Each structure stands twice: as structure tokens, then as C-alpha cells.
XYZ file of C-alpha atoms in Angstrom:
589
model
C 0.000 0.000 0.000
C 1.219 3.228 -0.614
C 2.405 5.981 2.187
C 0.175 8.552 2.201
C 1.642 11.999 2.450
C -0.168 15.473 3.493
C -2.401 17.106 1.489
C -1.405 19.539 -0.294
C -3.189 22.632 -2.817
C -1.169 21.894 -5.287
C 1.440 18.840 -6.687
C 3.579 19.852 -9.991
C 4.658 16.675 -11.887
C 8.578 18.110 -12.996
C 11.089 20.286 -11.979
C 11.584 22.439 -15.041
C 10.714 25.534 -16.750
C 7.229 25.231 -16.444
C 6.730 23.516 -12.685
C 8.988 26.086 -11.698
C 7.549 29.372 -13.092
C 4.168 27.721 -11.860
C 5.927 27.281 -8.375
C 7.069 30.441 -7.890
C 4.204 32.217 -8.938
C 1.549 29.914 -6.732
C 3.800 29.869 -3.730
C 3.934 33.290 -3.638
C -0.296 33.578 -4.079
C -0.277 31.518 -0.824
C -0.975 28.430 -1.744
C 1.009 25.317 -1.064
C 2.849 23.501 -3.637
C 5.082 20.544 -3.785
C 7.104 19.928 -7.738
C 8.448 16.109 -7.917
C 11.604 15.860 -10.369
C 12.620 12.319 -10.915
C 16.288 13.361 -11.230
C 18.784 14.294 -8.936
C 18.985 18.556 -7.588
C 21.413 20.181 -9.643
C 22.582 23.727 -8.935
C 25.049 25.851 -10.668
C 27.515 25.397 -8.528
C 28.464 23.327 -7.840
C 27.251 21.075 -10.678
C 27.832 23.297 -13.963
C 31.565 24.416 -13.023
C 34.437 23.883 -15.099
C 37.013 21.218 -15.466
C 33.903 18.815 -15.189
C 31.343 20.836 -17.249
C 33.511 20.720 -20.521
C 33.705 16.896 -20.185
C 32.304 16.596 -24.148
C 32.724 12.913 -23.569
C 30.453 12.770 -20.617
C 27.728 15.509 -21.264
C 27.895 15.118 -25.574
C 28.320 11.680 -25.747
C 26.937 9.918 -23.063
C 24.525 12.481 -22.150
C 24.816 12.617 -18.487
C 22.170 15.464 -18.053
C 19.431 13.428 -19.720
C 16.857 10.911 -18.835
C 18.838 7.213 -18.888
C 16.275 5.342 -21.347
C 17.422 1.650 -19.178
C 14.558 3.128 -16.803
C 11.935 4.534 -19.565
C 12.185 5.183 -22.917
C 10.110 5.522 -25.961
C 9.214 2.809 -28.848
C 8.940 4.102 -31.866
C 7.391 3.405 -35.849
C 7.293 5.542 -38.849
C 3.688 3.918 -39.578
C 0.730 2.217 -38.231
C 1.191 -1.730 -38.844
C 4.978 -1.399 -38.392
C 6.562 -3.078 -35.613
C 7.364 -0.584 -32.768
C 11.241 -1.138 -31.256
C 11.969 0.770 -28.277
C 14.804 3.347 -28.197
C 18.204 1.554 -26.554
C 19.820 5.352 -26.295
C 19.208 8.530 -27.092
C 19.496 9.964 -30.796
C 16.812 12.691 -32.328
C 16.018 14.299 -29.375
C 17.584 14.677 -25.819
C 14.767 15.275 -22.747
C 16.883 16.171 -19.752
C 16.450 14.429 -16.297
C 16.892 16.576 -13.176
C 16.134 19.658 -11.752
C 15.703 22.068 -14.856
C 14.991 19.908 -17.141
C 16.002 20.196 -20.795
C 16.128 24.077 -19.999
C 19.577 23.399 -18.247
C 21.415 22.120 -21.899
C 19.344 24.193 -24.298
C 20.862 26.540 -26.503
C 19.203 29.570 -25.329
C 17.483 30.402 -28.494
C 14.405 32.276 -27.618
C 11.814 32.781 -30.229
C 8.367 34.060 -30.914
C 5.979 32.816 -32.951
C 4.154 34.376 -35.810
C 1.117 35.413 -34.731
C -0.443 33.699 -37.808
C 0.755 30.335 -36.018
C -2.214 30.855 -33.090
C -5.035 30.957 -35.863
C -3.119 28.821 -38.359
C -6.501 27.052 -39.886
C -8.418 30.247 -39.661
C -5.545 32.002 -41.191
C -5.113 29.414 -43.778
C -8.744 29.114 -44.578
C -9.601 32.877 -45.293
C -6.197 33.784 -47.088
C -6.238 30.676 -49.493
C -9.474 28.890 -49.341
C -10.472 26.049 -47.381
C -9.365 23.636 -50.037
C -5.784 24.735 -50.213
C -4.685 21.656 -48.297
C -5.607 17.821 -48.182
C -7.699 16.550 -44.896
C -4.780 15.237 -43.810
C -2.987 18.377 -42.778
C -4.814 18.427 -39.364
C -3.649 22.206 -38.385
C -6.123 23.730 -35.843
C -6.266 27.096 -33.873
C -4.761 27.299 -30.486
C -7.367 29.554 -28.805
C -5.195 31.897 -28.034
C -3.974 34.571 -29.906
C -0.573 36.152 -29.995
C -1.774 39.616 -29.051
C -3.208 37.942 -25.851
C 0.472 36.471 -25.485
C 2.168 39.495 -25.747
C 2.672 40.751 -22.345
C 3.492 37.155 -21.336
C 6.050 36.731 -24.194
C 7.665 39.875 -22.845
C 7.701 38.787 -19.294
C 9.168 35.667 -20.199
C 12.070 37.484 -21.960
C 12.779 39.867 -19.231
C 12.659 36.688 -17.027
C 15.365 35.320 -18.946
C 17.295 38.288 -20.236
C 17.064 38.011 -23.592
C 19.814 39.422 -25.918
C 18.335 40.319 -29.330
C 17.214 43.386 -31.592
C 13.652 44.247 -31.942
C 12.424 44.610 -35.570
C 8.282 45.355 -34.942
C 7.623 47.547 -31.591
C 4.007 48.661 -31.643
C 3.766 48.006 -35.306
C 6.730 50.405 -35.973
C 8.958 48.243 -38.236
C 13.355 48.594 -37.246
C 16.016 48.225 -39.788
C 18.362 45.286 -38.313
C 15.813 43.488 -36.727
C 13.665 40.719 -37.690
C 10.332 42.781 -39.634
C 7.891 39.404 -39.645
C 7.867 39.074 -36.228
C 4.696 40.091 -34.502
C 4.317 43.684 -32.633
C 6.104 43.902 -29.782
C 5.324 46.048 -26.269
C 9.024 46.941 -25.970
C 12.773 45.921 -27.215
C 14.760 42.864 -25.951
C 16.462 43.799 -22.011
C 19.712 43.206 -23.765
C 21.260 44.093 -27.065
C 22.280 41.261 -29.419
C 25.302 39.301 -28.888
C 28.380 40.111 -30.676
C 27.997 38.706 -34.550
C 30.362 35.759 -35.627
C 32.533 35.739 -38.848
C 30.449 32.739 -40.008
C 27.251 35.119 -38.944
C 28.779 38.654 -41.229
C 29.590 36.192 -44.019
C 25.611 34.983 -43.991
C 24.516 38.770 -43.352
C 26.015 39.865 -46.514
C 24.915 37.291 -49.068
C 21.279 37.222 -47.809
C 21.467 41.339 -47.781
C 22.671 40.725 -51.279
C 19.664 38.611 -52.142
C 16.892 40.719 -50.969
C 16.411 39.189 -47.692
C 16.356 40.570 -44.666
C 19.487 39.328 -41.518
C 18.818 39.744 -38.068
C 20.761 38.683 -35.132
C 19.074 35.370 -33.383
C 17.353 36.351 -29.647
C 19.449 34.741 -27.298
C 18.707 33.595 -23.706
C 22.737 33.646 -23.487
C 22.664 37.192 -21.727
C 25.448 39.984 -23.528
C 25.739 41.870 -19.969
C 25.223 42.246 -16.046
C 21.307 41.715 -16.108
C 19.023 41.706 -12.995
C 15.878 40.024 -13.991
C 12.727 41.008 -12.591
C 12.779 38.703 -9.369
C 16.167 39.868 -8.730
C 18.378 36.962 -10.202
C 21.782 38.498 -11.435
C 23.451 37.408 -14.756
C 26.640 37.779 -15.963
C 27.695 38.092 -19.805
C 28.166 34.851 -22.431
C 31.990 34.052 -22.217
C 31.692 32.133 -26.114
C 33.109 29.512 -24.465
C 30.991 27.080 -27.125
C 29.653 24.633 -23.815
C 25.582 25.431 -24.077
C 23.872 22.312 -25.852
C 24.353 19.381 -23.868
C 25.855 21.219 -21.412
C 25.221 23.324 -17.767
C 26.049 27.032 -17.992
C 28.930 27.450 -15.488
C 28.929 31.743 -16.085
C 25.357 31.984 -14.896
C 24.990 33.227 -18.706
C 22.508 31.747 -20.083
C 18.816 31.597 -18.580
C 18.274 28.112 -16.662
C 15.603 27.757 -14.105
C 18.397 27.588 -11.735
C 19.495 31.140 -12.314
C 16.458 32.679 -13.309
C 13.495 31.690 -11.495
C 13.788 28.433 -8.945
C 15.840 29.674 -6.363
C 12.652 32.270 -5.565
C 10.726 29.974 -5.569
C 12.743 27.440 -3.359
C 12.967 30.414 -0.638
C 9.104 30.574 -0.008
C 7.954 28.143 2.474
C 5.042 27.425 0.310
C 7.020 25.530 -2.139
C 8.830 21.904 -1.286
C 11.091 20.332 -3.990
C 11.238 16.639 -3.794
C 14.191 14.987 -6.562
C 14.172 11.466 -6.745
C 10.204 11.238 -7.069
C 9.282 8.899 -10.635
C 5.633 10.225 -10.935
C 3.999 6.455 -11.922
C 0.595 8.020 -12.332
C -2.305 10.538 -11.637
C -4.846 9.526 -9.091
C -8.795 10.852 -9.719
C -12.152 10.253 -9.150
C -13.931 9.322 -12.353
C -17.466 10.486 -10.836
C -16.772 13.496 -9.244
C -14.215 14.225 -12.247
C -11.519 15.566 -10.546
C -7.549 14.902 -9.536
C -7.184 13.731 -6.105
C -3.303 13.440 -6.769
C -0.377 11.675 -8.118
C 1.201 8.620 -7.097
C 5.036 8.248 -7.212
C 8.261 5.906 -6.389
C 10.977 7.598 -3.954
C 14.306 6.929 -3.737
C 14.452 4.649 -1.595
C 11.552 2.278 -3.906
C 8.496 3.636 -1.836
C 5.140 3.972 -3.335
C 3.791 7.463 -2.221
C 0.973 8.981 -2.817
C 0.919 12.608 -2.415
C -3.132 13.914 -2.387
C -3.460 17.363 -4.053
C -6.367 19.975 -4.525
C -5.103 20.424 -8.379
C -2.745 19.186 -10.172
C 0.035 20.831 -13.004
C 1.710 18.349 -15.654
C 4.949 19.866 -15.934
C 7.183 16.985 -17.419
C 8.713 17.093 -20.535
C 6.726 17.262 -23.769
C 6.056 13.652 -24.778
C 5.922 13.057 -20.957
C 2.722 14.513 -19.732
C 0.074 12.635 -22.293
C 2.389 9.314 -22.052
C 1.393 10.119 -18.045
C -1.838 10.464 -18.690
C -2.496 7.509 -21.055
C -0.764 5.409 -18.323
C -3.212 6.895 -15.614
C -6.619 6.283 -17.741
C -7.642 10.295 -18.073
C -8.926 11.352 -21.682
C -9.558 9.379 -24.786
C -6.254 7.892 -26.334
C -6.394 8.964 -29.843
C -7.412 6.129 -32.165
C -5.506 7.068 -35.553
C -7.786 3.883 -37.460
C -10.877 6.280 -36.286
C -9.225 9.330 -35.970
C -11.003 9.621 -32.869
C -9.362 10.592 -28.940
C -7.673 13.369 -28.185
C -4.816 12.074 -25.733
C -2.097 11.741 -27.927
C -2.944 13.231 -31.109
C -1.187 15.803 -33.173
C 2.546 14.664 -32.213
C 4.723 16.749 -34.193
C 8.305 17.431 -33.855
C 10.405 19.797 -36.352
C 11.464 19.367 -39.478
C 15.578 19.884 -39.904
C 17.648 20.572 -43.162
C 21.030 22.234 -43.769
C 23.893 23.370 -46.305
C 27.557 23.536 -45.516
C 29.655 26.321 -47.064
C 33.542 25.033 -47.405
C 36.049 27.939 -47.859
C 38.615 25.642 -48.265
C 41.429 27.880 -45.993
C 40.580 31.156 -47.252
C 38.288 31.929 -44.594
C 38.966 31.832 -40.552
C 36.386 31.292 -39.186
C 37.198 30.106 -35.608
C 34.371 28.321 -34.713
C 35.698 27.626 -30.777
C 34.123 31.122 -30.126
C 30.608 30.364 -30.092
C 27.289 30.139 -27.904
C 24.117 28.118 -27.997
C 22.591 31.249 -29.697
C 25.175 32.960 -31.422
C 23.631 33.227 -34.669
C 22.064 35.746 -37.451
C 18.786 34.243 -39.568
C 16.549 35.238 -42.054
C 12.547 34.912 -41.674
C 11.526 35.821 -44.951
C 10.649 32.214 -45.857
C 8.641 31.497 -42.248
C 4.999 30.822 -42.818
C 3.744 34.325 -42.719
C 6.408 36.086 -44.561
C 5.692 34.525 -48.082
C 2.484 33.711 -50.161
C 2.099 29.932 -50.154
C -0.090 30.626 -52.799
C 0.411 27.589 -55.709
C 2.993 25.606 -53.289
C 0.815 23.324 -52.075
C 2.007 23.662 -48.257
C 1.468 25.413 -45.291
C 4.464 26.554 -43.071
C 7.716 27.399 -43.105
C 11.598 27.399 -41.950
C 13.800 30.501 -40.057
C 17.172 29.934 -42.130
C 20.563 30.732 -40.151
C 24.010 30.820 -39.761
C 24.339 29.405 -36.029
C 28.088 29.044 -34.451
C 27.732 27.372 -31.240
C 30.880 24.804 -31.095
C 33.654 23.924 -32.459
C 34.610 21.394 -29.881
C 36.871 17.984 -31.181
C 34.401 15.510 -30.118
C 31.422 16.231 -32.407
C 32.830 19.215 -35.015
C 34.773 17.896 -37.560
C 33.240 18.940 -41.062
C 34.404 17.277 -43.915
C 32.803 17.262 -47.898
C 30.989 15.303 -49.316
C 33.307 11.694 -50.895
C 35.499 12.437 -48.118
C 36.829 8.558 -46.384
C 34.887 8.286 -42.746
C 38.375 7.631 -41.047
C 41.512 7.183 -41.845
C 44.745 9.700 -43.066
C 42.847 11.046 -45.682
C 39.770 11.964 -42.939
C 42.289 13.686 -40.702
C 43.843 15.534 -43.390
C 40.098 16.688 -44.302
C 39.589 17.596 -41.029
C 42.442 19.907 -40.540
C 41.775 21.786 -43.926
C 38.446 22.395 -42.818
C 37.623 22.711 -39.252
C 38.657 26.253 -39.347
C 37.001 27.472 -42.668
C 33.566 26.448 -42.714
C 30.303 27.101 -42.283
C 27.048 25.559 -41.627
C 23.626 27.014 -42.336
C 20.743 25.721 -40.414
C 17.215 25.442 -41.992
C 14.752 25.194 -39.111
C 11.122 24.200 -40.203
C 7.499 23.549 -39.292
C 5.899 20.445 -38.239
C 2.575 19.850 -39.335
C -0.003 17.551 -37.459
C -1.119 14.204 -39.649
C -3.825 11.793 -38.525
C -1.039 9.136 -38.667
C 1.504 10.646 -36.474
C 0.316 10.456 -32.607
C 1.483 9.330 -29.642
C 0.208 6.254 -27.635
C 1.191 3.010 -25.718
C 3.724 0.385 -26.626
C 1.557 -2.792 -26.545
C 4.683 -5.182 -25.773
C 7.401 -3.363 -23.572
C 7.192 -1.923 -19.937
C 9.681 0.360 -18.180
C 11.250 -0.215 -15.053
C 8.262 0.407 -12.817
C 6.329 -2.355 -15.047
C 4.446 0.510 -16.983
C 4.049 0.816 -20.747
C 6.157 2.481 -22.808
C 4.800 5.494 -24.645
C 5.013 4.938 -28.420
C 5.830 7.632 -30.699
C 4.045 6.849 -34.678
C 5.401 9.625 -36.259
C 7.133 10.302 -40.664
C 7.409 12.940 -41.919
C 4.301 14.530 -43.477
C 3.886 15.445 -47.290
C 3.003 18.917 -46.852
C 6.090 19.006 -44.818
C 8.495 17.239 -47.341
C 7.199 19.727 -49.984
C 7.787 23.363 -47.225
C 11.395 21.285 -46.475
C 12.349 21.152 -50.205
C 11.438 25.014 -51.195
C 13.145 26.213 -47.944
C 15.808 24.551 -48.171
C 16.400 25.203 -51.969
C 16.591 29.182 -50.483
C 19.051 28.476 -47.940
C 21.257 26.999 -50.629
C 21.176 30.251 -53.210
C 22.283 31.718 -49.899
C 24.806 29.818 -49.851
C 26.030 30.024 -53.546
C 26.008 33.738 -52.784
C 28.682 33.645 -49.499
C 31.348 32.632 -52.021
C 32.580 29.183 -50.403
C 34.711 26.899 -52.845
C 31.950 23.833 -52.347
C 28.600 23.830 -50.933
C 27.078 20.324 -49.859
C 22.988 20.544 -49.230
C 21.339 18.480 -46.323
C 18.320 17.878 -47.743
C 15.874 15.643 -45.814
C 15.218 12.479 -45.696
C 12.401 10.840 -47.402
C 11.473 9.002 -43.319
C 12.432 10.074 -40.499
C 15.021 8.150 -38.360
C 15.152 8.414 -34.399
C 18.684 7.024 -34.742
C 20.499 10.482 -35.342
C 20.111 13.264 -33.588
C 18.646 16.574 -35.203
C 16.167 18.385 -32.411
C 14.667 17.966 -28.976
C 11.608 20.098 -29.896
C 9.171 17.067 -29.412
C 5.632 19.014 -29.473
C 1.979 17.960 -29.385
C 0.002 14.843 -27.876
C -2.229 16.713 -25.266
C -2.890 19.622 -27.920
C -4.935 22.714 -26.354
C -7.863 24.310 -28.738
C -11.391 25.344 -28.813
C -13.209 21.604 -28.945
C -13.046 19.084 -26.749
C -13.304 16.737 -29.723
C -10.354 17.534 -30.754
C -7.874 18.527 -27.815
C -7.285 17.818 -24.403
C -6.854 21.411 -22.666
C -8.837 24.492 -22.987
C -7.081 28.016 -23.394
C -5.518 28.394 -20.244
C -4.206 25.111 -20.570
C -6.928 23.315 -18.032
C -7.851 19.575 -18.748
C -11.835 19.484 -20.477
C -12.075 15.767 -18.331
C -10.870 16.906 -14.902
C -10.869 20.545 -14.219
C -8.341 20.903 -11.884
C -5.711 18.810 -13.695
C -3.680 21.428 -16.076
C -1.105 20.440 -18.844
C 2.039 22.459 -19.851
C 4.918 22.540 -22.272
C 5.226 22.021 -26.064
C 2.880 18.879 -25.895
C -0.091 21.143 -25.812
C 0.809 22.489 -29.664
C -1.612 21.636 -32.279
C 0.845 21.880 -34.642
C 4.744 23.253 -34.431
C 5.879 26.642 -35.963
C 9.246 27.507 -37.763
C 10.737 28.007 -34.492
C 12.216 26.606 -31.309
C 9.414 26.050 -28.986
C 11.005 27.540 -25.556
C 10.100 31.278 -26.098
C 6.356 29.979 -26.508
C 6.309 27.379 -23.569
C 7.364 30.543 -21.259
C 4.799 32.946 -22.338
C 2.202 29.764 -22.131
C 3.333 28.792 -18.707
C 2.828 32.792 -17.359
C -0.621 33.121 -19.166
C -2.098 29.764 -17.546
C -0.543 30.850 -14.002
C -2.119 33.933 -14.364
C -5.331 32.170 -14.989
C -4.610 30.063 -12.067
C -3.704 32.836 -9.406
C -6.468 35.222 -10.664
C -9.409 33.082 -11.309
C -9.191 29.198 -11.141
C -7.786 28.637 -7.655
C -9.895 31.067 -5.546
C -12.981 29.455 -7.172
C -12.002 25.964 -9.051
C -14.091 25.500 -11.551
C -14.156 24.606 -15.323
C -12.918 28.343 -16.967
C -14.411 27.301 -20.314
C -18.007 26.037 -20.528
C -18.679 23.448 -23.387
């Protein structure tokens, strides 16, 4: 039986972004909060600090800040009727395990999205007709918009310090910054970070091409910063150590440095590492949470009763959670009925290398997770789609974040995989090329879902979540015209060869191209066809709420993090303001 703990208002499954912007905010309401992390407490120091931190073996290879898949992974298919084989490591995306989450080894790259991403069908419907796309391409509204965003998007990046240049404030349109963006209240808190070679040699050609090069917004913070709770940063060293890997400068935004230590210092809130959430508790007739059950360290059963509970695990986590604990409909993709897992999408990755050959130094040991300058003239509301046959779209950039031994070594195309004539390849080009990134959309398709692994159990004897996921056609077709952009960008920098990445015709877990893992407990307007309202509250249990990327309907041109922030401030404002002083279902259906 398990051990019963005390009641208390609220239990946070996580120990992230989101479980801790939703800690510090309902700790500080008065109400009492508990998060459960299943990994171990991590702090800056002294767990980020240097000789250890640069350890590429350790944190790059064998991934030492992520979740260890010999106690739960994923199985995974590119179709229905295929046989689904569970992951044995990590390869196309990296969750992290611990407190902060994948927040402490991101990049730092901190977008918005479009606001024509919040309304995409509605936006699709009345600019080109509803039967621009197949039935297949199952793209829905959020119900949300961005202007209702806004302030929270801004928050967020004061939160974090963003470094960046503002191209729209208050629909006033600024040379150097990016001019699709949506309007913004005010500029970034910091200015942009100091432009690479690799990032002046992109700036010129696309300049040169009609496009239009701003500097990436960067959670990797260019100065002293105090945020608005009082955290200090200090400036990005460039010491090329942010994906995979802690921040040892207190640099770049972590929930560590930005928001959990304020929320650890209010009595309200209680931490527990070590806590393996198994499952939600409710009451099916009264239609509520009553909790979450979890293992301890020491093997325990515990069952911690709540008034409400937050989802706050990583993206594919929370409806894999919620399958396993019986709450929802699990999508059925033979019916296309359910809403629990439906609408997995991911991101959709391309890329051209530029080889100077020597003539260029481009010293690519002096980078950051979000050292970069991009282009978003090809992002889904920058261009007509009109006769493409597609919805979406791709940022385009030169990124230089590493140029470490382990993992950097570019080489062109014919060139031997080892040997002499490797090395020699190797040393002619580590220093004198560059690589373009082409970062694209991710449309919903009835086929692609998430669900549970019929065969294989994790270590606590539960199923695995199953990931049924290829890439889509209207996809494939965005990846190709993107990507064929990037490349005349490329032509235009002047390299002696450029070598196109263009994507696969399947996808392959097996390499790794981007932990942006989105959708699965997808937030909307219809119970029919997601499984949180608005603010991100649960249509079958009203005080169960869902955050992170898994509540997309679809994924934009863009990495997620930016938009998980401004979602996780909107729905604890909901929470603070209206839900908890009278719990009730905030949208009536």
C-alpha cells in the first residue's frame, strides 16, 4: 500500500521551466505547492563548473544530463502496422532528467511565434481557401492569440534576459531586426550578442539577395542583467559549452538562475528529486484529480493527495502520463477519434555547408548556444504559399555554437569516414567552414500520434509510450522550397563547395537533429479535438492542467522555448487570478 503523504493545494509533476515558473508564482499567491523531479537537484555550482562541465565525452556523448532510457524510454514506428522497437539510447532528441529539465542544456534560443501560427486554420482558410490543403494536414487554432500572449512573451524574456534586436515595436517596423515578427510592447532587455565571422559572411549574401538578416534572440545574456525577481546574470563568455551542457557563467537563462531559487525560498514551495511520478490519481465520478502517485528513492510507493494538479514533465511526458493513468480518450488514428495523444509533431531539420577551403577563418571555438544571425523571410507568414501546395515554413541561419573535437569535424561530401585522408580533411576544414541551419514547421497528420507500446514496460512495469510519427507530405514539400533558399544563400557567401542536407524521405530516431518534441495533449477550442482548454486546463478533470510544447496543435518555424514561457505565465495567471480562488471549469462546453 502506498504511504500517504499530506495534502497539499497543489502537486507539480517536474522540476523544469514550467513547474517552476508555476511554483514560484503559486507559492507566492499563498498556496502550497510541492514539484516532484525524478532526477537528482542540480545547482550551478556546484554542478555546472568547469574542469567537469567541458567533459564533451560525458555531457555530448553519453549524455549525463538526460533521462537514462534503461529506466523509460520511448518505442517508436514511422507507420501504423509497423513493428514498434523501443529506443536503446538517445538519438533525435535529448529530454533532460533533473532539476531544470532540458532548460539546463538548451541553446538559449528564444523565439516568438508568428502570430499567424495561433489561428493557423483560420488564417489558412480565409487567405487561401479552405481547399488549399488535403484533410490530412490536421492544423487547428490554439485559442489563443498572440496579441493575448504578448505581455506574457515579454515577461518571459525579461525573465530570462534576452539578448536580441527588436524589428516590430508597436507596429513600428526597425532596420536590423527581424520585420515578420509580430508587434512587440518593448525591445529585448539586452542588445544582441556580438555577430560571428560565419554570422557577417551569412549577413552579406542574404542582404545581397533581398532578404532581410537579423541577429538570433538569445537567452545567453550579452551583460550584467538583474531580472525582474532579482536573479543576477553575468555576460556569455563564447566559451561554445551550451547544448548538452550546464552554464557554469550563470549566462545563459536556466531555471536555476532565473526563477527556482525564488521559488525554493518561499515556504510554500517543497522540492522533492528522486520522485518517478507512476501516475495521476482521480475520481472518475466526481471528475476531478485527487493526486499523483510516485516511487521515492528509496523504492516507496507514495501517494501525495493534491487539490489540483500541473503536468509539468517534458513534452512527450505529460500525455504518455496520462495515457498510463486512464484520463482522456487515447487517440485512435484507425478512427481518428481521442484526443490524448494526437497531433505529435516534432520539427522538421535541413542544412547546407559552405567550405572555404582555408581562405576563410572562421574560428568556430568562439561560439554560444545562440550565437547566430537568420533570415525569416521564408517562415509561414512572410511569403504567399499561394500555388505551393504547403502550409508553413523554416527561419534559415548561420548558427556558431561549437567547435569542440568531439562532435565538429566537417568534412565534404566523398570524403573517407576515417583514416589519413579523414584527418587531413579535417584539418583543412575545421577552421574554414560554415554551416547554415534550416529550421522548419511540423505539421499535425492523422497518422503521427502518440500512444502506448503494446509489448514493452519500463522499469516500474508501466508501458512504454510509443511515438508513430514520418514525416508529413506537406512538410516534405515546405522542407524542399526552404531549403532550396538556404542553398542560393549559400552560392552567394562565395565558399569553394557547398554540400545541401536535404531531408530524408522518413524520419530516423537514430540520429540526432532536435529535442523540440511538441503535441500529444494539444490545447484548442473543442473538446473533440484537444485535451486542454485556453488556459491550458484539462476538459475531463478541471483541476488537472497540462504544460509545455505537448499542448501544440501543430509546431511553428521556431524553437518552442520562447512559446512554452509565455504559455506557462498566461495559464498561471489564470490560475492565481481566477481558477484557484474558485475551481471551476474556466471554459463552458
Amino acid at each position: 500500500m502506498a504511504i500517504r503523504m499530506k495534502p497539499v493545494d497543489v502537486a507539480l509533476v517536474g522540476g523544469g521551466l514550467t513547474a517552476s515558473v508555476l511554483g514560484k508564482e503559486l507559492a507566492e499567491a499563498g498556496y502550497k505547492v510541492v514539484a516532484l523531479e525524478r532526477g537528482r537537484m542540480r545547482q550551478t555550482i556546484p554542478d555546472f563548473q568547469s574542469p567537469p562541465m567541458h567533459d564533451e565525452l560525458k555531457h555530448s556523448v553519453r549524455h549525463s544530463l538526460m533521462q537514462d532510457p534503461s529506466v523509460q524510454t520511448l518505442s517508436f514506428r514511422n507507420f501504423v502496422g509497423q513493428q514498434p522497437l523501443p529506443m536503446r539510447q538517445l538519438g533525435s532528441f535529448l529530454p533532460g532528467e533533473g532539476v531544470g529539465g532540458a532548460m539546463v542544456h538548451w541553446n538559449g534560443q528564444t523565439w516568438r511565434f508568428q502570430p499567424e501560427w495561433f489561428v493557423l486554420r483560420s488564417w489558412v482558410n480565409e487567405r487561401y481557401g479552405k481547399d488549399f490543403l488535403e484533410d490530412e494536414v490536421t492544423i487547428q487554432d490554439w485559442g489563443v492569440t498572440y496579441d493575448e500572449l504578448e505581455p506574457y512573451y515579454n515577461f518571459f524574456e525579461n525573465i530570462c534576459g534576452v539578448s536580441g534586436r527588436a524589428g516590430n515595436v508597436g507596429d513600428e517596423i526597425r532596420f536590423g531586426g527581424n520585420p515578420f515578427e509580430g508587434p512587440r510592447s518593448s525591445d529585448y532587455p539586452n542588445p544582441p550578442m556580438k555577430q560571428s565571422h560565419s554570422g557577417y559572411l551569412f549577413e552579406q549574401a542574404a542582404q545581397e539577395l533581398g532578404h532581410h538578416p537579423f541577429p538570433v534572440p538569445s537567452s545567453n545574456v550579452t551583460r550584467h542583467y538583474t531580472n525582474p525577481y532579482g536573479a543576477e546574470f553575468k555576460p556569455c563568455m563564447y566559451c561554445g559549452f551550451c547544448e548538452t551542457y550546464g552554464c557554469e557563467h550563470f549566462s545563459k537563462a536556466s531555471p536555476q538562475v532565473a526563477i527556482l531559487p525564488f521559488a525554493l525560498a518561499n515556504p510554500n514551495f517543497e522540492l522533492r528529486t528522486r520522485a518517478y511520478v507512476l501516475r495521476v490519481e482521480h475520481d472518475k465520478d466526481a471528475k476531478v484529480a485527487t493526486g499523483v502517485t510516485y516511487v521515492d528513492a528509496q523504492g516507496r510507493e507514495i501517494f501525495q493527495p493534491a487539490g489540483m494538479v500541473a503536468l509539468c514533465a517534458f513534452a512527450h511526458h505529460n500525455p504518455i502520463l496520462m495515457l498510463n493513468s486512464g484520463i482522456g480518450e487515447p487517440y485512435d488514428p484507425r478512427t481518428r477519434t481521442g484526443t490524448v495523444g494526437r497531433n505529435y509533431t516534432y520539427q522538421t531539420m535541413t542544412g547546407v555547408d559552405i567550405f572555404y577551403d582555408g581562405s576563410k577563418r572562421i574560428n568556430p571555438f568562439m561560439g554560444a548556444g545562440a550565437l547566430g544571425t537568420a533570415t525569416d523571410d521564408f517562415n509561414n507568414g512572410s511569403f504567399d504559399h499561394s500555388g505551393l501546395g504547403f502550409v508553413g515554413g523554416a527561419y534559415i541561419a548561420a548558427y556558431q555554437t561549437t567547435g569542440r573535437p568531439i562532435h565538429y569535424h566537417p568534412v565534404p561530401d566523398g570524403t573517407p569516414r576515417w583514416g589519413l585522408k579523414w584527418k587531413q580533411a579535417v584539418a583543412r576544414h575545421y577552421n574554414s567552414t560554415v554551416s547554415l541551419t534550416v529550421h522548419g514547421s511540423s505539421t499535425p497528420h492523422p497518422n503521427n500520434y502518440l500512444g502506448l507500446d503494446p509489448t514493452y514496460r519500463d522499469a516500474f512495469g508501466q508501458a512504454l509510450g510509443m511515438i508513430t510519427f514520418d514525416f508529413p507530405y506537406n512538410d516534405r514539400l515546405m522542407s524542399r522550397h526552404v531549403t532550396q533558399q538556404a542553398a542560393e544563400i549559400a552560392r552567394a557567401m562565395g565558399g569553394k563547395q557547398v554540400a545541401v542536407s536535404w531531408l530524408d524521405d522518413h524520419y530516423s530516431i537514430v540520429p540526432y537533429q532536435t529535442t523540440h518534441n511538441t503535441g500529444g495533449a494539444v490545447m484548442g477550442t473543442d473538446p473533440k479535438t484537444s485535451v486542454v482548454n485556453r488556459f491550458l486546463q484539462s476538459w475531463d478533470l478541471h483541476n488537472l492542467w497540462v504544460l509545455g510544447a505537448c499542448v501544440y496543435p501543430q509546431n511553428a518555424g521556431y524553437n518552442p522555448t520562447g512559446t512554452v514561457g509565455a504559455l506557462a505565465y498566461w495559464a498561471a495567471d489564470a490560475l492565481v487570478h481566477d481558477y484557484l480562488p474558485n475551481p471551476r471549469p474556466l471554459v463552458q462546453t
